[in-house]
mmCIF file of C-alpha atoms in Angstrom:
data_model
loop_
_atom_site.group_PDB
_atom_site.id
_atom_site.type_symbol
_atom_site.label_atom_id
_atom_site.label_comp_id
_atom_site.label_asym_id
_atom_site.label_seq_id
_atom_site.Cartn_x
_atom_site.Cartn_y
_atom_site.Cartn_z
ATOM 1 C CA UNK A 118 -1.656 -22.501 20.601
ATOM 2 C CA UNK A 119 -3.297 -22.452 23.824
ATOM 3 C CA UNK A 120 -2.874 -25.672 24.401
ATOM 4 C CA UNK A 121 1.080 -25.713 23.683
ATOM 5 C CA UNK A 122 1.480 -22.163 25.402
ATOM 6 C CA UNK A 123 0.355 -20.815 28.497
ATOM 7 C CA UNK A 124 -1.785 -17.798 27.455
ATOM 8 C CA UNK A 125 -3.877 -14.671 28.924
ATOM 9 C CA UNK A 126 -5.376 -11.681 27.894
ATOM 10 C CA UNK A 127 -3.506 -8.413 28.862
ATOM 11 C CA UNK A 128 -5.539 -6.195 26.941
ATOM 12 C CA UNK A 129 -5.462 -4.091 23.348
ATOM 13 C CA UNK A 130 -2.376 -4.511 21.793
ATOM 14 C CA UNK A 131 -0.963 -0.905 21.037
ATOM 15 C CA UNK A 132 2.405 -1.289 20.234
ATOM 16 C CA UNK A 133 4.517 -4.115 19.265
ATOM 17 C CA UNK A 134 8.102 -4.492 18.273
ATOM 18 C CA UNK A 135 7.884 -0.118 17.606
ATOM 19 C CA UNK A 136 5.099 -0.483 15.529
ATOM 20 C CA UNK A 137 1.711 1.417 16.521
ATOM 21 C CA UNK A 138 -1.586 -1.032 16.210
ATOM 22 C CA UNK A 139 -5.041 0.329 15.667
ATOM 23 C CA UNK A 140 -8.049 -1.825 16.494
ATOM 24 C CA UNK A 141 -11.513 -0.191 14.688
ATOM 25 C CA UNK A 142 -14.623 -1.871 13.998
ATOM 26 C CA UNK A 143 -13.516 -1.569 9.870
ATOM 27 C CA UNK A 144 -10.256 -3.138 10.275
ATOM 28 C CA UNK A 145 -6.782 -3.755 12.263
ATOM 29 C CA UNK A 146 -4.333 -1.027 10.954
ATOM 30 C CA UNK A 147 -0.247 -1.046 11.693
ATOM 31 C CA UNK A 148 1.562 2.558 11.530
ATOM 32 C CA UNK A 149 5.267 3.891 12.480
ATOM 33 C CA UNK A 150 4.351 7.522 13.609
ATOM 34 C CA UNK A 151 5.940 7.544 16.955
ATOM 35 C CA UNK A 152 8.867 6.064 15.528
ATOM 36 C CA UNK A 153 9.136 8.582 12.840
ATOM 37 C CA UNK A 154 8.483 11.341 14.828
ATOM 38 C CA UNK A 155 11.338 9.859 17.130
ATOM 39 C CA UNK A 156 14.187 9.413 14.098
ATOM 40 C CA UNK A 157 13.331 12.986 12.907
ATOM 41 C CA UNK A 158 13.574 14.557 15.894
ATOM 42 C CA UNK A 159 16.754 12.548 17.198
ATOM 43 C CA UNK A 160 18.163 13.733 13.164
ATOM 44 C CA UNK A 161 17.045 17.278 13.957
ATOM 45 C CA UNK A 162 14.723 16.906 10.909
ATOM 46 C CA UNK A 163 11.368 17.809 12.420
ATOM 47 C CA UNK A 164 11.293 20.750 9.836
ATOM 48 C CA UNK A 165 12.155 18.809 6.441
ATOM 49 C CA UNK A 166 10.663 19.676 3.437
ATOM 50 C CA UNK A 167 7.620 16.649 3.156
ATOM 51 C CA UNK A 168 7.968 14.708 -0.127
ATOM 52 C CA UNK A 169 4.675 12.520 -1.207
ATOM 53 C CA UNK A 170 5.020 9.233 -2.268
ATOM 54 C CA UNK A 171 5.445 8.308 -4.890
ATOM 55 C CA UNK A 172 6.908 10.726 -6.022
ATOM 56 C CA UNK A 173 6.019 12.519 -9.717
ATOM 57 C CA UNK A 174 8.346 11.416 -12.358
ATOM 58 C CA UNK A 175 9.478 15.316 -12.832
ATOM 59 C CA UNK A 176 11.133 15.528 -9.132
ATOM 60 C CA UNK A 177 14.724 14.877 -9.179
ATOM 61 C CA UNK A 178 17.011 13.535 -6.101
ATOM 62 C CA UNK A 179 20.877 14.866 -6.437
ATOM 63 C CA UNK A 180 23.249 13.344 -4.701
ATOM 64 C CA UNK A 181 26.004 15.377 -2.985
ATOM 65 C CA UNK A 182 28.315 15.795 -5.668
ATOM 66 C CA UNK A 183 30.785 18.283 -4.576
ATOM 67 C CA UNK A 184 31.557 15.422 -1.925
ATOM 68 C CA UNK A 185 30.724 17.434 1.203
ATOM 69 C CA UNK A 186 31.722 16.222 4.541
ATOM 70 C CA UNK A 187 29.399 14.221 6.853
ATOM 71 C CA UNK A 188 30.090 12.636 10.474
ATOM 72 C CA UNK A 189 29.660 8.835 9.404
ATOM 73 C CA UNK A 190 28.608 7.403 12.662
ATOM 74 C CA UNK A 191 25.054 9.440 12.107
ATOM 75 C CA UNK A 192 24.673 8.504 8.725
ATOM 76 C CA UNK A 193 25.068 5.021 9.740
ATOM 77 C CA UNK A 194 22.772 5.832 12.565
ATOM 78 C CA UNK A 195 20.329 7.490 9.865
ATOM 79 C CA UNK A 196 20.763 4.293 7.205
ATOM 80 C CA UNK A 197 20.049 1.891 10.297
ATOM 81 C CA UNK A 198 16.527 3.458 11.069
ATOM 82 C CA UNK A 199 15.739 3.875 7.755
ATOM 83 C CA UNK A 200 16.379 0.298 6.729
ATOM 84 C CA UNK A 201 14.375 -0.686 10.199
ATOM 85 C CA UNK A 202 11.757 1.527 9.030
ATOM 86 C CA UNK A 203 11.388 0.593 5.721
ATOM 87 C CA UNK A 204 10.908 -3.433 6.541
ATOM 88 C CA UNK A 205 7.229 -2.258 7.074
ATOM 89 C CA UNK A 206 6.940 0.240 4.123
ATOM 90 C CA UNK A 207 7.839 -1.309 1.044
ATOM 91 C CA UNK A 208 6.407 1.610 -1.147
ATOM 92 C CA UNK A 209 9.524 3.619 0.156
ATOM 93 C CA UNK A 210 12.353 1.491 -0.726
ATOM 94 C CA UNK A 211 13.402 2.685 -3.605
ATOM 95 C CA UNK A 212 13.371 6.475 -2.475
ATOM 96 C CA UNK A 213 15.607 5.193 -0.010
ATOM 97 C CA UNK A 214 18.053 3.499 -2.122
ATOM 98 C CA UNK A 215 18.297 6.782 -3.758
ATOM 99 C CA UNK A 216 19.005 9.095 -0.866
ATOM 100 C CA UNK A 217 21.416 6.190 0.742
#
């Protein structure tokens, strides 16, 4: 590439595109915490109940079923970071389907 591109070293990549990089001697590893930190606290979620994934077979997701109310410009705010969010965590997509 060097030779197509002009190129120079700016030093440790830490974050690129939102997503946190971690450079140890064992291995290169990508993470979202900052950006999940950031959607729960913008959500005012910062003290939801933590579900593992994934999840045991015997936990059940209801929907809302007696059709209560929401303001639909912050669920579409919600769906949008969880879609971003999930094009890195692939393990969660289906939990999200579910909750969408």
């Amino acid at each position: 590439m060097k030779g197509e591109f002009e190129m120079k070293m700016m030093g440790e990549l830490i974050i690129f595109l939102r997503l946190q990089i971690m450079q140890l001697d064992h291995g290169t590893f990508i993470h979202q915490e900052k950006y999940t930190k950031n959607i729960l606290k913008k959500f005012k979620m910062n003290e939801a109940k933590v579900m593992s994934t994934p999840m045991h077979p015997s936990n059940v997701i209801s929907s809302n079923s007696e059709g209560k109310s929401v303001n639909e410009k912050e669920y579409r705010d919600m769906i949008g970071s969880l879609l971003y969010f999930i094009s890195s965590r692939p393990n969660i997509v289906f939990f999200c389907k579910i909750v969408c």
